[in-house]
């Protein structure tokens, strides 16, 4: 059995969902005083302020849901998901994302692929008494390379340990992502595993830089993709062997 790990923003979907929801804000834009509060590594806290502002402006659950449901999937992603549906007994599929649970669930249910995922790890989000969408951090960690609220390496490592305790061992791990926060977990992959970084995005650039600086330090096979059809083809070849 294979473990397939997906990121969400700019991987499964072709946008950053945190930026997409601004379409539900008045004038489809955020005021400058909110935008200026962003600090590197504290994106989750920044999004909490964005959501509070949108709540103040009267943006409701249905408005958010409509935006999330209409975010397009990345090129080739529906084909990859169809392929995985047909071969679901061979793949265990999880999603690790620094977005939020409500947005991810809304999008995947609308696209018809929610049931593919055994587990989704993302920041907790819910609607409070006022009808505001609220967001929390996923966990705390000691990783110096990741944002304060989420280290995907920690999540992946703990998941593999938990599955091993349940006597589920994976022959190989496949990791499909795009961002700098996907590079951290992909560093734990072994030479049997495959990293699929989206071509020209931070994860791809970081794997290339590491290969230059420390050849062989990045152990997994690297297969960059522009369309998820390339991921599908790679997985099809593996199943033939």
Backbone as numpy.savetxt, mean C-alpha at the origin, in Angstrom:
# Nx Ny Nz CAx CAy CAz Cx Cy Cz
2.98 -22.73 -1.34 2.14 -21.53 -1.34 3.02 -20.27 -1.34
2.55 -19.28 -2.05 3.30 -18.03 -2.15 2.59 -16.92 -1.36
3.40 -16.02 -0.78 2.81 -14.83 -0.15 3.01 -13.66 -1.09
1.93 -12.96 -1.35 1.97 -11.80 -2.24 1.56 -10.58 -1.42
2.47 -9.60 -1.34 2.24 -8.41 -0.53 2.05 -7.21 -1.46
0.96 -6.49 -1.27 0.70 -5.30 -2.08 0.74 -4.04 -1.23
1.25 -2.97 -1.82 1.02 -1.62 -1.31 -0.27 -1.15 -1.99
-0.83 -0.02 -1.54 -2.09 0.47 -2.10 -1.90 1.71 -2.99
-1.51 2.83 -2.37 -1.39 4.09 -3.12 -0.34 4.01 -4.22
-0.71 4.39 -5.42 0.19 4.40 -6.58 0.78 3.01 -6.88
0.12 1.99 -6.34 0.48 0.61 -6.67 -0.79 -0.08 -7.15
-1.72 -0.39 -6.23 -3.01 -0.96 -6.66 -3.80 0.12 -7.39
-3.85 1.31 -6.78 -4.53 2.43 -7.44 -3.49 3.34 -8.09
-3.93 4.12 -9.05 -3.01 4.91 -9.85 -2.80 6.33 -9.31
-3.21 6.54 -8.06 -3.09 7.86 -7.43 -2.68 7.67 -5.98
-2.41 8.80 -5.31 -2.24 8.78 -3.86 -3.61 9.15 -3.28
-4.26 8.19 -2.61 -5.65 8.40 -2.17 -5.79 9.57 -1.20
-4.73 9.86 -0.44 -4.78 11.01 0.47 -4.92 12.32 -0.31
-4.30 12.35 -1.48 -4.42 13.55 -2.32 -5.76 13.52 -3.08
-6.22 12.34 -3.44 -7.49 12.20 -4.17 -8.67 12.77 -3.40
-8.68 12.55 -2.07 -9.87 12.97 -1.31 -10.05 14.49 -1.27
-9.00 15.22 -1.61 -9.12 16.68 -1.67 -10.19 17.08 -2.69
-10.49 16.18 -3.63 -11.57 16.44 -4.61 -12.93 16.64 -3.92
-13.05 16.14 -2.69 -14.31 16.30 -1.96 -14.34 17.61 -1.15
-13.20 18.29 -1.09 -13.12 19.56 -0.33 -13.71 20.71 -1.13
-14.14 21.79 -0.45 -14.66 22.95 -1.18 -13.60 23.48 -2.16
-14.02 23.69 -3.40 -13.08 24.18 -4.41 -12.02 23.16 -4.77
-12.18 21.91 -4.30 -11.24 20.80 -4.58 -9.80 21.18 -4.24
-9.64 21.98 -3.18 -8.30 22.38 -2.78 -8.24 22.57 -1.27
-7.02 22.50 -0.73 -6.83 22.76 0.70 -6.26 24.16 0.87
-6.66 24.85 1.95 -6.08 26.17 2.18 -4.59 26.08 2.51
-3.87 27.12 2.18 -2.42 27.17 2.37 -2.03 26.89 3.83
-2.79 27.45 4.79 -2.40 27.28 6.20 -2.44 25.82 6.65
-3.27 25.01 6.02 -3.28 23.56 6.32 -2.08 22.90 5.64
-1.87 23.23 4.38 -0.78 22.60 3.62 0.58 22.87 4.26
0.72 24.03 4.87 2.02 24.40 5.46 2.33 23.65 6.75
1.35 22.90 7.29 1.61 22.20 8.55 2.29 20.84 8.33
2.49 20.46 7.07 3.10 19.15 6.79 4.56 19.11 7.23
4.92 18.02 7.97 6.32 17.80 8.33 6.74 16.42 7.87
7.92 16.33 7.28 8.47 15.06 6.78 8.45 14.00 7.89
7.90 12.81 7.57 7.87 11.72 8.55 6.63 11.74 9.44
5.82 12.83 9.33 4.61 12.94 10.16 3.38 13.17 9.28
3.31 12.41 8.20 2.22 12.56 7.23 0.87 12.20 7.85
0.88 11.17 8.71 -0.36 10.71 9.33 -1.00 11.83 10.16
-0.18 12.54 10.93 -0.68 13.66 11.73 -1.21 14.78 10.83
-0.50 15.01 9.74 -0.93 16.03 8.77 -2.31 15.66 8.21
-2.49 14.39 7.84 -3.78 13.94 7.30 -4.91 14.06 8.33
-4.57 13.90 9.61 -5.59 14.09 10.65 -6.11 15.53 10.60
-5.21 16.49 10.38 -5.61 17.90 10.29 -6.42 18.16 9.01
-6.00 17.53 7.92 -6.72 17.68 6.64 -8.17 17.19 6.81
-8.33 16.02 7.44 -9.66 15.44 7.61 -10.52 16.28 8.56
-9.90 16.85 9.58 -10.65 17.71 10.51 -11.16 18.95 9.76
-10.30 19.51 8.91 -10.69 20.67 8.11 -11.86 20.30 7.19
-11.77 19.13 6.54 -12.83 18.71 5.62 -14.14 18.46 6.36
-14.03 17.92 7.57 -15.22 17.73 8.40 -15.86 19.07 8.73
-15.03 20.04 9.08 -15.52 21.40 9.37 -16.25 22.01 8.16
-15.79 21.62 6.98 -16.38 22.16 5.75 -17.64 21.39 5.32
-18.03 20.41 6.14 -19.27 19.68 5.85 -19.12 18.50 4.90
-17.87 18.03 4.72 -17.66 16.85 3.86 -18.09 15.61 4.64
-18.99 14.83 4.06 -19.60 13.70 4.77 -19.08 12.34 4.26
-19.48 11.31 4.96 -19.07 9.94 4.63 -19.31 9.62 3.16
-20.51 9.95 2.67 -20.85 9.65 1.28 -19.94 10.35 0.28
-19.50 11.57 0.63 -18.59 12.32 -0.26 -17.24 11.62 -0.37
-16.73 11.20 0.80 -15.45 10.48 0.81 -15.56 9.17 0.02
-16.66 8.45 0.29 -16.86 7.14 -0.32 -16.87 7.25 -1.85
-17.57 8.27 -2.35 -17.65 8.48 -3.80 -16.27 8.68 -4.40
-15.45 9.50 -3.73 -14.10 9.74 -4.25 -13.29 8.44 -4.25
-13.27 7.74 -3.10 -12.49 6.50 -3.00 -12.94 5.47 -4.05
-14.25 5.35 -4.24 -14.77 4.34 -5.16 -14.40 4.63 -6.61
-14.14 5.89 -6.90 -13.85 6.27 -8.29 -12.37 6.41 -8.63
-11.49 6.13 -7.66 -10.05 6.21 -7.96 -9.70 5.04 -8.87
-9.09 5.34 -10.03 -8.79 4.25 -10.97 -7.68 3.33 -10.48
-7.79 2.06 -10.82 -6.71 1.11 -10.54 -5.55 1.40 -11.48
-4.35 0.99 -11.09 -3.17 1.19 -11.93 -3.27 0.34 -13.20
-2.54 0.73 -14.25 -2.58 -0.04 -15.50 -2.29 -1.53 -15.25
-3.13 -2.38 -15.81 -2.92 -3.83 -15.73 -3.34 -4.46 -14.41
-3.71 -3.65 -13.43 -4.05 -4.20 -12.10 -5.31 -5.08 -12.15
-6.38 -4.69 -12.86 -7.54 -5.59 -12.93 -7.17 -6.97 -13.50
-6.28 -6.98 -14.51 -5.85 -8.26 -15.10 -5.09 -9.11 -14.08
-4.21 -8.46 -13.33 -3.46 -9.17 -12.30 -4.41 -9.76 -11.26
-5.40 -8.98 -10.84 -6.36 -9.46 -9.85 -7.22 -10.60 -10.39
-7.57 -10.53 -11.68 -8.34 -11.63 -12.29 -7.51 -12.92 -12.26
-6.24 -12.78 -12.61 -5.32 -13.92 -12.60 -5.21 -14.51 -11.18
-5.10 -13.63 -10.19 -4.98 -14.09 -8.79 -6.28 -14.75 -8.31
-7.42 -14.24 -8.77 -8.71 -14.86 -8.41 -8.77 -16.29 -8.92
-8.27 -16.48 -10.15 -8.30 -17.82 -10.76 -7.34 -18.78 -10.05
-6.25 -18.22 -9.48 -5.24 -19.08 -8.85 -5.16 -18.84 -7.34
-6.31 -18.52 -6.75 -6.30 -18.08 -5.35 -5.78 -19.12 -4.37
-5.84 -20.40 -4.76 -5.36 -21.42 -3.81 -3.83 -21.45 -3.72
-3.15 -20.81 -4.67 -1.68 -20.80 -4.68 -1.08 -19.57 -3.99
-1.89 -18.54 -3.85 -1.38 -17.28 -3.30 -2.13 -16.86 -2.04
-1.36 -16.48 -1.02 -1.97 -15.79 0.11 -1.64 -14.31 -0.12
-2.66 -13.46 -0.06 -2.47 -12.07 -0.46 -2.79 -11.13 0.70
-1.84 -10.24 0.99 -2.07 -9.23 2.02 -1.75 -7.85 1.46
-2.28 -6.83 2.14 -2.07 -5.46 1.71 -1.52 -4.68 2.91
-0.44 -3.95 2.70 0.14 -3.11 3.76 0.22 -1.69 3.23
-0.54 -0.79 3.83 -0.63 0.56 3.28 -0.68 1.64 4.35
-0.02 2.75 4.06 -0.04 3.89 4.97 -1.22 4.82 4.67
-2.22 4.33 3.95 -3.43 5.12 3.68 -4.37 4.96 4.88
-5.62 4.56 4.65 -6.52 4.29 5.78 -7.53 3.21 5.41
-8.01 2.51 6.43 -8.88 1.35 6.20 -10.16 1.68 5.45
-10.81 2.78 5.80 -12.08 3.13 5.15 -11.88 3.34 3.65
-10.83 4.07 3.29 -10.56 4.36 1.88 -10.23 3.11 1.08
-9.39 2.27 1.66 -8.97 1.04 0.97 -10.16 0.11 0.76
-10.94 -0.09 1.83 -12.09 -0.98 1.73 -13.11 -0.46 0.71
-13.36 0.85 0.74 -14.32 1.45 -0.21 -13.88 1.20 -1.64
-12.60 1.43 -1.90 -12.09 1.29 -3.27 -12.12 -0.17 -3.73
-11.62 -1.08 -2.90 -11.53 -2.49 -3.30 -12.90 -3.14 -3.44
-13.84 -2.75 -2.58 -15.20 -3.30 -2.70 -15.83 -2.84 -4.01
-15.65 -1.55 -4.33 -16.23 -1.01 -5.57 -15.61 -1.67 -6.79
-14.31 -1.98 -6.71 -13.61 -2.62 -7.84 -13.91 -4.12 -7.92
-14.44 -4.67 -6.81 -14.81 -6.09 -6.80 -13.69 -7.03 -6.40
-12.63 -6.48 -5.75 -11.47 -7.33 -5.42 -11.16 -7.42 -3.93
-12.08 -6.93 -3.12 -11.84 -6.90 -1.67 -11.57 -8.30 -1.10
-12.32 -9.30 -1.59 -12.23 -10.65 -1.01 -10.92 -11.38 -1.34
-10.12 -10.82 -2.25 -8.82 -11.43 -2.58 -7.85 -11.40 -1.40
-8.02 -10.40 -0.53 -7.02 -10.15 0.51 -7.33 -10.87 1.80
-6.36 -11.65 2.27 -6.54 -12.34 3.56 -6.50 -11.34 4.70
-5.66 -10.32 4.56 -5.53 -9.34 5.63 -5.12 -7.98 5.05
-5.67 -6.93 5.62 -5.29 -5.57 5.22 -4.74 -4.85 6.45
-3.52 -4.35 6.31 -2.91 -3.59 7.39 -2.86 -2.12 6.96
-3.59 -1.27 7.68 -3.54 0.15 7.36 -3.92 0.96 8.59
-3.79 2.29 8.47 -4.12 3.15 9.60 -5.62 3.09 9.89
-5.98 2.99 11.19 -7.40 2.91 11.54 -8.13 4.22 11.22
-9.32 4.11 10.66 -10.11 5.31 10.35 -11.57 4.99 10.60
-12.31 5.98 11.06 -13.75 5.77 11.29 -14.43 7.14 11.35
-15.75 7.11 11.36 -16.51 8.36 11.42 -16.97 8.58 12.86
-16.67 9.76 13.39 -17.05 10.04 14.79 -18.51 10.53 14.87
-18.92 10.91 16.07 -20.32 11.35 16.29 -20.72 12.51 15.38
-19.74 13.36 15.08 -20.02 14.53 14.24 -20.10 14.18 12.76
-19.72 12.91 12.44 -19.68 12.52 11.03 -18.36 12.85 10.36
-17.35 13.21 11.18 -16.02 13.50 10.64 -15.25 12.19 10.44
-14.51 12.11 9.34 -13.61 10.96 9.14 -12.37 11.20 9.99
-12.10 10.29 10.92 -10.94 10.44 11.79 -9.91 9.36 11.48
-8.67 9.66 11.76 -7.56 8.80 11.38 -6.63 8.64 12.58
-6.08 7.44 12.75 -5.10 7.23 13.82 -3.84 6.64 13.25
-2.78 6.57 14.06 -1.56 5.90 13.62 -1.75 4.38 13.67
-1.02 3.62 12.86 -1.16 2.17 12.89 -0.50 1.58 14.14
0.74 1.98 14.40 1.48 1.46 15.56 2.66 2.39 15.83
3.49 2.03 16.80 4.75 2.76 16.97 5.88 1.75 16.74
7.05 2.25 16.43 8.17 1.36 16.07 9.48 2.10 16.27
10.58 1.38 16.09 11.90 1.99 16.32 12.69 2.19 15.03
12.06 1.94 13.89 12.78 2.05 12.61 13.05 3.53 12.30
14.28 3.82 11.94 14.66 5.22 11.68 14.35 5.65 10.24
14.02 4.68 9.39 13.81 5.00 7.97 12.34 5.26 7.63
11.43 4.95 8.55 10.01 4.98 8.22 9.27 6.10 8.94
8.09 6.50 8.40 7.30 7.51 9.10 6.90 7.02 10.49
6.65 7.98 11.38 6.42 7.67 12.80 5.30 6.65 13.05
4.29 6.63 12.16 3.09 5.81 12.43 3.12 4.42 11.82
4.10 4.13 10.95 4.08 2.82 10.29 5.44 2.41 9.72
5.90 1.22 10.16 7.06 0.59 9.51 6.54 -0.71 8.89
6.55 -0.76 7.57 6.01 -1.93 6.87 6.87 -3.18 7.09
8.17 -2.96 7.33 9.06 -4.10 7.60 8.58 -4.81 8.87
8.26 -4.01 9.90 7.81 -4.58 11.17 6.51 -5.38 10.95
5.60 -4.82 10.18 4.32 -5.50 9.92 4.56 -6.82 9.18
5.40 -6.77 8.14 5.66 -7.98 7.34 6.38 -9.05 8.16
7.38 -8.63 8.92 8.15 -9.57 9.74 7.25 -10.26 10.77
6.39 -9.45 11.41 5.48 -10.01 12.42 4.46 -10.95 11.78
4.00 -10.59 10.58 3.02 -11.43 9.89 3.64 -12.80 9.54
4.86 -12.78 9.02 5.53 -14.04 8.66 5.76 -14.91 9.89
6.11 -14.27 11.01 6.33 -15.01 12.27 5.03 -15.63 12.76
3.95 -14.86 12.67 2.63 -15.32 13.10 2.17 -16.50 12.24
2.38 -16.40 10.93 1.98 -17.49 10.03 2.84 -18.74 10.28
4.12 -18.54 10.57 5.01 -19.67 10.86 4.54 -20.42 12.10
4.07 -19.66 13.09 3.52 -20.28 14.31 2.27 -21.09 13.99
1.53 -20.65 12.98 0.33 -21.38 12.54 0.71 -22.47 11.53
2.02 -22.72 11.43 2.58 -23.75 10.54 2.31 -23.49 9.07
2.30 -22.21 8.70 2.21 -21.85 7.29 3.55 -21.25 6.89
4.25 -21.95 6.03 5.54 -21.47 5.53 5.38 -21.15 4.05
5.94 -20.04 3.63 5.82 -19.65 2.22 7.08 -20.02 1.45
6.85 -20.58 0.27 7.97 -20.94 -0.59 8.70 -19.66 -1.04
7.92 -18.65 -1.38 8.51 -17.38 -1.80 7.59 -16.23 -1.40
8.19 -15.06 -1.27 7.42 -13.85 -1.00 7.58 -12.90 -2.18
6.46 -12.38 -2.65 6.47 -11.37 -3.73 5.98 -10.06 -3.13
6.68 -8.96 -3.45 6.30 -7.67 -2.87 6.10 -6.66 -4.00
4.88 -6.13 -4.10 4.56 -5.17 -5.15 4.34 -3.79 -4.51
5.19 -2.82 -4.87 5.07 -1.50 -4.25 5.64 -0.39 -5.12
5.70 0.80 -4.54 6.24 1.93 -5.30 7.06 2.89 -4.45
6.77 2.99 -3.14 7.30 4.09 -2.35 8.54 3.76 -1.53
9.10 4.80 -0.92 10.27 4.63 -0.04 9.91 3.71 1.12
8.65 3.78 1.58 8.24 2.93 2.71 8.03 1.48 2.28
8.11 1.20 0.98 8.06 -0.20 0.49 9.48 -0.76 0.36
10.46 0.14 0.32 11.85 -0.31 0.22 12.27 -0.99 1.52
11.85 -0.40 2.65 12.22 -0.95 3.96 11.82 -2.43 4.12
10.55 -2.81 3.89 10.21 -4.23 4.02 10.86 -5.11 2.95
11.08 -4.54 1.77 11.67 -5.38 0.70 13.13 -5.73 1.00
13.74 -4.98 1.94 15.11 -5.30 2.37 15.17 -6.61 3.16
14.02 -7.06 3.67 14.02 -8.32 4.44 13.85 -9.53 3.52
13.55 -9.30 2.25 13.32 -10.41 1.32 14.62 -11.18 1.09
14.48 -12.47 0.79 15.66 -13.31 0.55 15.88 -13.49 -0.94
16.91 -14.22 -1.29 17.23 -14.43 -2.71 16.17 -15.27 -3.43
15.31 -15.95 -2.67 14.22 -16.72 -3.29 13.05 -15.81 -3.67
13.02 -14.62 -3.08 11.87 -13.73 -3.21 12.01 -12.74 -4.37
10.90 -12.05 -4.66 10.90 -11.09 -5.76 10.28 -9.76 -5.32
10.99 -8.68 -5.61 10.46 -7.34 -5.38 10.01 -6.77 -6.72
8.80 -6.27 -6.75 8.26 -5.63 -7.96 8.09 -4.13 -7.70
9.14 -3.32 -7.92 8.97 -1.88 -7.71 8.37 -1.23 -8.96
7.49 -0.27 -8.77 6.94 0.44 -9.92 8.02 1.30 -10.56
8.15 1.17 -11.86 9.26 1.80 -12.59 9.26 3.32 -12.42
10.43 3.85 -12.03 10.59 5.30 -11.92 10.09 5.91 -10.62
9.59 5.06 -9.70 9.10 5.56 -8.40 10.19 5.34 -7.34
10.03 5.93 -6.14 11.12 5.88 -5.14 11.65 4.48 -4.82
10.78 3.49 -4.67 11.26 2.14 -4.34 12.22 1.63 -5.43
11.88 1.88 -6.68 12.72 1.46 -7.80 14.07 2.17 -7.76
14.04 3.48 -7.55 15.29 4.26 -7.49 16.18 3.79 -6.35
15.55 3.48 -5.20 16.32 3.05 -4.03 16.97 1.68 -4.23
16.28 0.78 -4.93 16.90 -0.53 -5.21 18.08 -0.35 -6.16
17.95 0.55 -7.13 19.04 0.82 -8.08 20.26 1.44 -7.37
19.97 2.40 -6.48 21.06 3.06 -5.74 21.80 2.06 -4.85
21.03 1.19 -4.20 21.66 0.21 -3.31 22.53 -0.76 -4.12
22.05 -1.15 -5.29 22.82 -2.07 -6.14 24.15 -1.43 -6.56
24.12 -0.11 -6.79 25.37 0.60 -7.14 26.32 0.65 -5.96
25.78 1.05 -4.80 26.62 1.27 -3.61 27.09 -0.03 -2.98
26.16 -0.99 -2.84 26.50 -2.26 -2.18 25.96 -3.42 -3.01
26.65 -3.76 -4.09 26.15 -4.85 -4.94 25.87 -6.12 -4.12
24.69 -6.69 -4.34 24.35 -7.93 -3.64 23.69 -7.73 -2.29
23.69 -6.49 -1.76 23.08 -6.25 -0.44 21.56 -6.42 -0.51
21.00 -6.03 -1.66 19.56 -6.24 -1.86 19.40 -7.64 -2.46
18.84 -8.55 -1.67 18.91 -9.97 -2.05 17.85 -10.43 -3.05
16.66 -9.84 -2.95 15.56 -10.31 -3.80 15.81 -10.00 -5.27
15.20 -10.79 -6.14 15.20 -10.48 -7.57 14.34 -9.24 -7.76
14.82 -8.29 -8.57 14.08 -7.05 -8.78 13.44 -7.06 -10.17
12.12 -6.94 -10.21 11.39 -6.92 -11.47 10.55 -5.64 -11.54
11.08 -4.57 -12.16 10.31 -3.33 -12.23 9.12 -3.48 -13.18
8.06 -2.73 -12.92 6.85 -2.81 -13.76 6.30 -1.43 -14.07
5.75 -1.30 -15.27 5.00 -0.10 -15.62 3.52 -0.42 -15.61
3.22 -1.63 -16.11 1.85 -2.15 -16.05 1.89 -3.43 -15.23
0.85 -3.65 -14.42 0.79 -4.86 -13.59 0.69 -6.12 -14.43
0.45 -5.96 -15.74 0.47 -7.11 -16.65 1.85 -7.79 -16.60
2.90 -6.96 -16.40 4.26 -7.52 -16.31 4.40 -8.39 -15.06
3.73 -8.01 -13.98 3.73 -8.83 -12.76 3.00 -10.14 -13.03
1.85 -10.03 -13.69 1.06 -11.22 -14.05 1.91 -12.20 -14.86
2.58 -11.70 -15.88 3.41 -12.56 -16.74 4.50 -13.26 -15.94
5.13 -12.52 -15.05 6.20 -13.10 -14.23 5.65 -14.23 -13.36
4.50 -13.99 -12.73 3.90 -15.01 -11.86 3.44 -16.23 -12.68
2.93 -15.98 -13.88 2.51 -17.09 -14.75 3.70 -17.99 -15.07
4.84 -17.37 -15.37 6.06 -18.15 -15.67 6.48 -19.01 -14.48
6.37 -18.44 -13.28 6.75 -19.18 -12.07 5.84 -20.39 -11.87
4.55 -20.20 -12.14 3.60 -21.31 -11.97 3.84 -22.43 -12.97
4.43 -22.08 -14.11 4.71 -23.11 -15.14 5.85 -24.02 -14.72
6.75 -23.49 -13.89 7.98 -24.26 -13.54 7.67 -25.46 -12.66
